[in-house]
Amino acid sequence: MSAWWRVNRWSLLALVAILPIAAYAVLVPRAIPYQDSRPVYEEHALGDTVSYGGADFTLTSLDVLPGWRYDTGSETDLVVAIITVDVTDPRESTCDVRLVQSVEGVERSWNDDLFAGDYDVPDEAETLCSLSEAGEYELQQLYVVPRGVVTDPAVEVTLQEELPRALRLR
Amino acid sequence: MRRGAAFAIGAGLVALAFVITFTEPDDDALEQPFPVRGDVGQQLVASKFATTLTQARLAGEVDADDWIGTTPGVWLVLDVSGEATIAPLGLDAELTVSGVDYDATTRYGEQTTDSVIAVGFPLVGSVLIELPADILDDAGARSAVLRLTPGFDARLDSVTEVVLDLTSLERLDRVEVEPAREAAP
């Protein structure tokens, strides 16, 4: 061990410890707000009832139907999600319901379509996920997707004011 | 000798700190998008979308059937298809000539940049950019950069770019365009 090392070793070891701490102190305060803004999805199965944003959500069916049968295009499938929404604490909010499917390890998503070919949404069902009135209703969400791409669908329910908590129902 | 070396090292570190301070990139540089560059006719694949510029030409007037686009300048008419690969998105187009940015026109609302593109359903249509009449006299017209971005905020995002020589483009009196349409998946 050289004399130089004996004299300076503690300073150098302190530097080795301080540098990562300094990097952590600079970067983490920036990362935390970003991470907090990212949705964290809770997984729930078909039929489970989950309380979220002042309502109880139950995914009652999630079907992939051939597009040709509903005139959405021969190269398409129609995915129909039916969710029972029971609003217990009304608020002036609407939730976002997206269809997601993992394709080759990459998660892809689709927005709902208000109308899809000649698929008939029953008059008593809603197509907008509104939380403004107390009571239970059936929400039907339609998604036109390329044929054969969606094989294991899930829907993500997101309410802005509830983020980062969000639901993934499959 | 040892004291002299320490002084020299200290002075060197102070000088280095000055160099770093004065050469530090500004916020714009720190947030530059990541471009995927290519040519006309080539599909360019960014992280969230893919685009293909199939044709570019200049026109004095644009005929969109129910809208006739006149201009004291010149139209850059681009045939562009876009495809979302991760999540639905809207494309934004910008042409940069000599540091000046020109956006797609807001006078015609059925361009490829005016609709949300669903994953797996390419949108095929046009993008219209209105340019000054003397744009071809600009030295930068030979290397104008068309940038397509996922939405208007492209900071640190993956974008596609095609370099265009505006002076070499076909110039027509009138070009007919059709509303953007969803192609088969």
PDB file of N, CA, C and O in Angstrom, chain B residues 5-30:
ATOM      1  N   ALA B   5       1.220  21.161  -8.008  1.00  0.00           N
ATOM      2  CA  ALA B   5       0.348  20.253  -8.762  1.00  0.00           C
ATOM      3  C   ALA B   5      -1.098  20.408  -8.307  1.00  0.00           C
ATOM      4  O   ALA B   5      -2.028  20.457  -9.123  1.00  0.00           O
ATOM      5  N   ALA B   6      -1.271  20.521  -6.994  1.00  0.00           N
ATOM      6  CA  ALA B   6      -2.638  20.685  -6.472  1.00  0.00           C
ATOM      7  C   ALA B   6      -3.266  21.978  -6.992  1.00  0.00           C
ATOM      8  O   ALA B   6      -4.452  22.013  -7.371  1.00  0.00           O
ATOM      9  N   PHE B   7      -2.467  23.047  -7.043  1.00  0.00           N
ATOM     10  CA  PHE B   7      -2.976  24.323  -7.546  1.00  0.00           C
ATOM     11  C   PHE B   7      -3.372  24.193  -9.020  1.00  0.00           C
ATOM     12  O   PHE B   7      -4.450  24.659  -9.441  1.00  0.00           O
ATOM     13  N   ALA B   8      -2.510  23.519  -9.791  1.00  0.00           N
ATOM     14  CA  ALA B   8      -2.793  23.354 -11.221  1.00  0.00           C
ATOM     15  C   ALA B   8      -4.071  22.537 -11.425  1.00  0.00           C
ATOM     16  O   ALA B   8      -4.919  22.883 -12.258  1.00  0.00           O
ATOM     17  N   ILE B   9      -4.224  21.458 -10.641  1.00  0.00           N
ATOM     18  CA  ILE B   9      -5.429  20.624 -10.772  1.00  0.00           C
ATOM     19  C   ILE B   9      -6.679  21.426 -10.396  1.00  0.00           C
ATOM     20  O   ILE B   9      -7.708  21.393 -11.062  1.00  0.00           O
ATOM     21  N   GLY B  10      -6.577  22.190  -9.301  1.00  0.00           N
ATOM     22  CA  GLY B  10      -7.708  23.023  -8.872  1.00  0.00           C
ATOM     23  C   GLY B  10      -8.085  24.028  -9.934  1.00  0.00           C
ATOM     24  O   GLY B  10      -9.265  24.194 -10.267  1.00  0.00           O
ATOM     25  N   ALA B  11      -7.087  24.702 -10.494  1.00  0.00           N
ATOM     26  CA  ALA B  11      -7.364  25.702 -11.538  1.00  0.00           C
ATOM     27  C   ALA B  11      -7.972  25.025 -12.764  1.00  0.00           C
ATOM     28  O   ALA B  11      -8.897  25.569 -13.400  1.00  0.00           O
ATOM     29  N   GLY B  12      -7.486  23.825 -13.073  1.00  0.00           N
ATOM     30  CA  GLY B  12      -8.030  23.079 -14.215  1.00  0.00           C
ATOM     31  C   GLY B  12      -9.484  22.732 -14.010  1.00  0.00           C
ATOM     32  O   GLY B  12     -10.312  22.847 -14.921  1.00  0.00           O
ATOM     33  N   LEU B  13      -9.850  22.310 -12.787  1.00  0.00           N
ATOM     34  CA  LEU B  13     -11.249  21.965 -12.494  1.00  0.00           C
ATOM     35  C   LEU B  13     -12.159  23.185 -12.593  1.00  0.00           C
ATOM     36  O   LEU B  13     -13.279  23.110 -13.092  1.00  0.00           O
ATOM     37  N   VAL B  14     -11.658  24.344 -12.099  1.00  0.00           N
ATOM     38  CA  VAL B  14     -12.456  25.572 -12.203  1.00  0.00           C
ATOM     39  C   VAL B  14     -12.670  25.925 -13.682  1.00  0.00           C
ATOM     40  O   VAL B  14     -13.777  26.271 -14.110  1.00  0.00           O
ATOM     41  N   ALA B  15     -11.596  25.793 -14.483  1.00  0.00           N
ATOM     42  CA  ALA B  15     -11.712  26.082 -15.911  1.00  0.00           C
ATOM     43  C   ALA B  15     -12.702  25.128 -16.569  1.00  0.00           C
ATOM     44  O   ALA B  15     -13.536  25.535 -17.395  1.00  0.00           O
ATOM     45  N   LEU B  16     -12.646  23.852 -16.160  1.00  0.00           N
ATOM     46  CA  LEU B  16     -13.566  22.855 -16.714  1.00  0.00           C
ATOM     47  C   LEU B  16     -15.019  23.200 -16.369  1.00  0.00           C
ATOM     48  O   LEU B  16     -15.927  23.068 -17.195  1.00  0.00           O
ATOM     49  N   ALA B  17     -15.223  23.668 -15.136  1.00  0.00           N
ATOM     50  CA  ALA B  17     -16.572  24.055 -14.717  1.00  0.00           C
ATOM     51  C   ALA B  17     -17.096  25.186 -15.598  1.00  0.00           C
ATOM     52  O   ALA B  17     -18.266  25.202 -16.004  1.00  0.00           O
ATOM     53  N   PHE B  18     -16.216  26.161 -15.930  1.00  0.00           N
ATOM     54  CA  PHE B  18     -16.625  27.257 -16.819  1.00  0.00           C
ATOM     55  C   PHE B  18     -16.994  26.722 -18.200  1.00  0.00           C
ATOM     56  O   PHE B  18     -18.007  27.117 -18.786  1.00  0.00           O
ATOM     57  N   VAL B  19     -16.159  25.839 -18.710  1.00  0.00           N
ATOM     58  CA  VAL B  19     -16.418  25.281 -20.054  1.00  0.00           C
ATOM     59  C   VAL B  19     -17.764  24.563 -20.072  1.00  0.00           C
ATOM     60  O   VAL B  19     -18.584  24.754 -20.979  1.00  0.00           O
ATOM     61  N   ILE B  20     -18.010  23.765 -19.026  1.00  0.00           N
ATOM     62  CA  ILE B  20     -19.287  23.024 -18.970  1.00  0.00           C
ATOM     63  C   ILE B  20     -20.453  23.991 -18.885  1.00  0.00           C
ATOM     64  O   ILE B  20     -21.464  23.847 -19.576  1.00  0.00           O
ATOM     65  N   THR B  21     -20.293  25.042 -18.034  1.00  0.00           N
ATOM     66  CA  THR B  21     -21.385  26.002 -17.871  1.00  0.00           C
ATOM     67  C   THR B  21     -21.716  26.696 -19.179  1.00  0.00           C
ATOM     68  O   THR B  21     -22.883  26.862 -19.538  1.00  0.00           O
ATOM     69  N   PHE B  22     -20.683  27.118 -19.921  1.00  0.00           N
ATOM     70  CA  PHE B  22     -20.937  27.902 -21.127  1.00  0.00           C
ATOM     71  C   PHE B  22     -21.253  27.059 -22.361  1.00  0.00           C
ATOM     72  O   PHE B  22     -21.664  27.603 -23.382  1.00  0.00           O
ATOM     73  N   THR B  23     -21.019  25.765 -22.275  1.00  0.00           N
ATOM     74  CA  THR B  23     -21.351  24.909 -23.427  1.00  0.00           C
ATOM     75  C   THR B  23     -22.539  24.000 -23.143  1.00  0.00           C
ATOM     76  O   THR B  23     -22.897  23.173 -23.966  1.00  0.00           O
ATOM     77  N   GLU B  24     -23.174  24.196 -21.983  1.00  0.00           N
ATOM     78  CA  GLU B  24     -24.324  23.360 -21.642  1.00  0.00           C
ATOM     79  C   GLU B  24     -25.450  23.607 -22.645  1.00  0.00           C
ATOM     80  O   GLU B  24     -25.771  24.757 -22.952  1.00  0.00           O
ATOM     81  N   PRO B  25     -26.060  22.555 -23.186  1.00  0.00           N
ATOM     82  CA  PRO B  25     -27.151  22.738 -24.150  1.00  0.00           C
ATOM     83  C   PRO B  25     -28.323  23.464 -23.494  1.00  0.00           C
ATOM     84  O   PRO B  25     -28.585  23.273 -22.301  1.00  0.00           O
ATOM     85  N   ASP B  26     -29.048  24.281 -24.286  1.00  0.00           N
ATOM     86  CA  ASP B  26     -30.214  24.976 -23.729  1.00  0.00           C
ATOM     87  C   ASP B  26     -31.382  23.988 -23.627  1.00  0.00           C
ATOM     88  O   ASP B  26     -31.293  22.836 -24.045  1.00  0.00           O
ATOM     89  N   ASP B  27     -32.500  24.478 -23.055  1.00  0.00           N
ATOM     90  CA  ASP B  27     -33.644  23.592 -22.826  1.00  0.00           C
ATOM     91  C   ASP B  27     -34.150  22.975 -24.123  1.00  0.00           C
ATOM     92  O   ASP B  27     -34.546  21.811 -24.157  1.00  0.00           O
ATOM     93  N   ASP B  28     -34.174  23.796 -25.204  1.00  0.00           N
ATOM     94  CA  ASP B  28     -34.654  23.262 -26.488  1.00  0.00           C
ATOM     95  C   ASP B  28     -33.800  22.084 -26.934  1.00  0.00           C
ATOM     96  O   ASP B  28     -34.307  21.069 -27.410  1.00  0.00           O
ATOM     97  N   ALA B  29     -32.498  22.251 -26.794  1.00  0.00           N
ATOM     98  CA  ALA B  29     -31.596  21.178 -27.231  1.00  0.00           C
ATOM     99  C   ALA B  29     -31.775  19.929 -26.369  1.00  0.00           C
ATOM    100  O   ALA B  29     -31.725  18.810 -26.869  1.00  0.00           O
ATOM    101  N   LEU B  30     -32.002  20.173 -25.066  1.00  0.00           N
ATOM    102  CA  LEU B  30     -32.166  19.029 -24.161  1.00  0.00           C
ATOM    103  C   LEU B  30     -33.438  18.245 -24.447  1.00  0.00           C
ATOM    104  O   LEU B  30     -33.535  17.069 -24.112  1.00  0.00           O
TER     105      LEU B  30
END
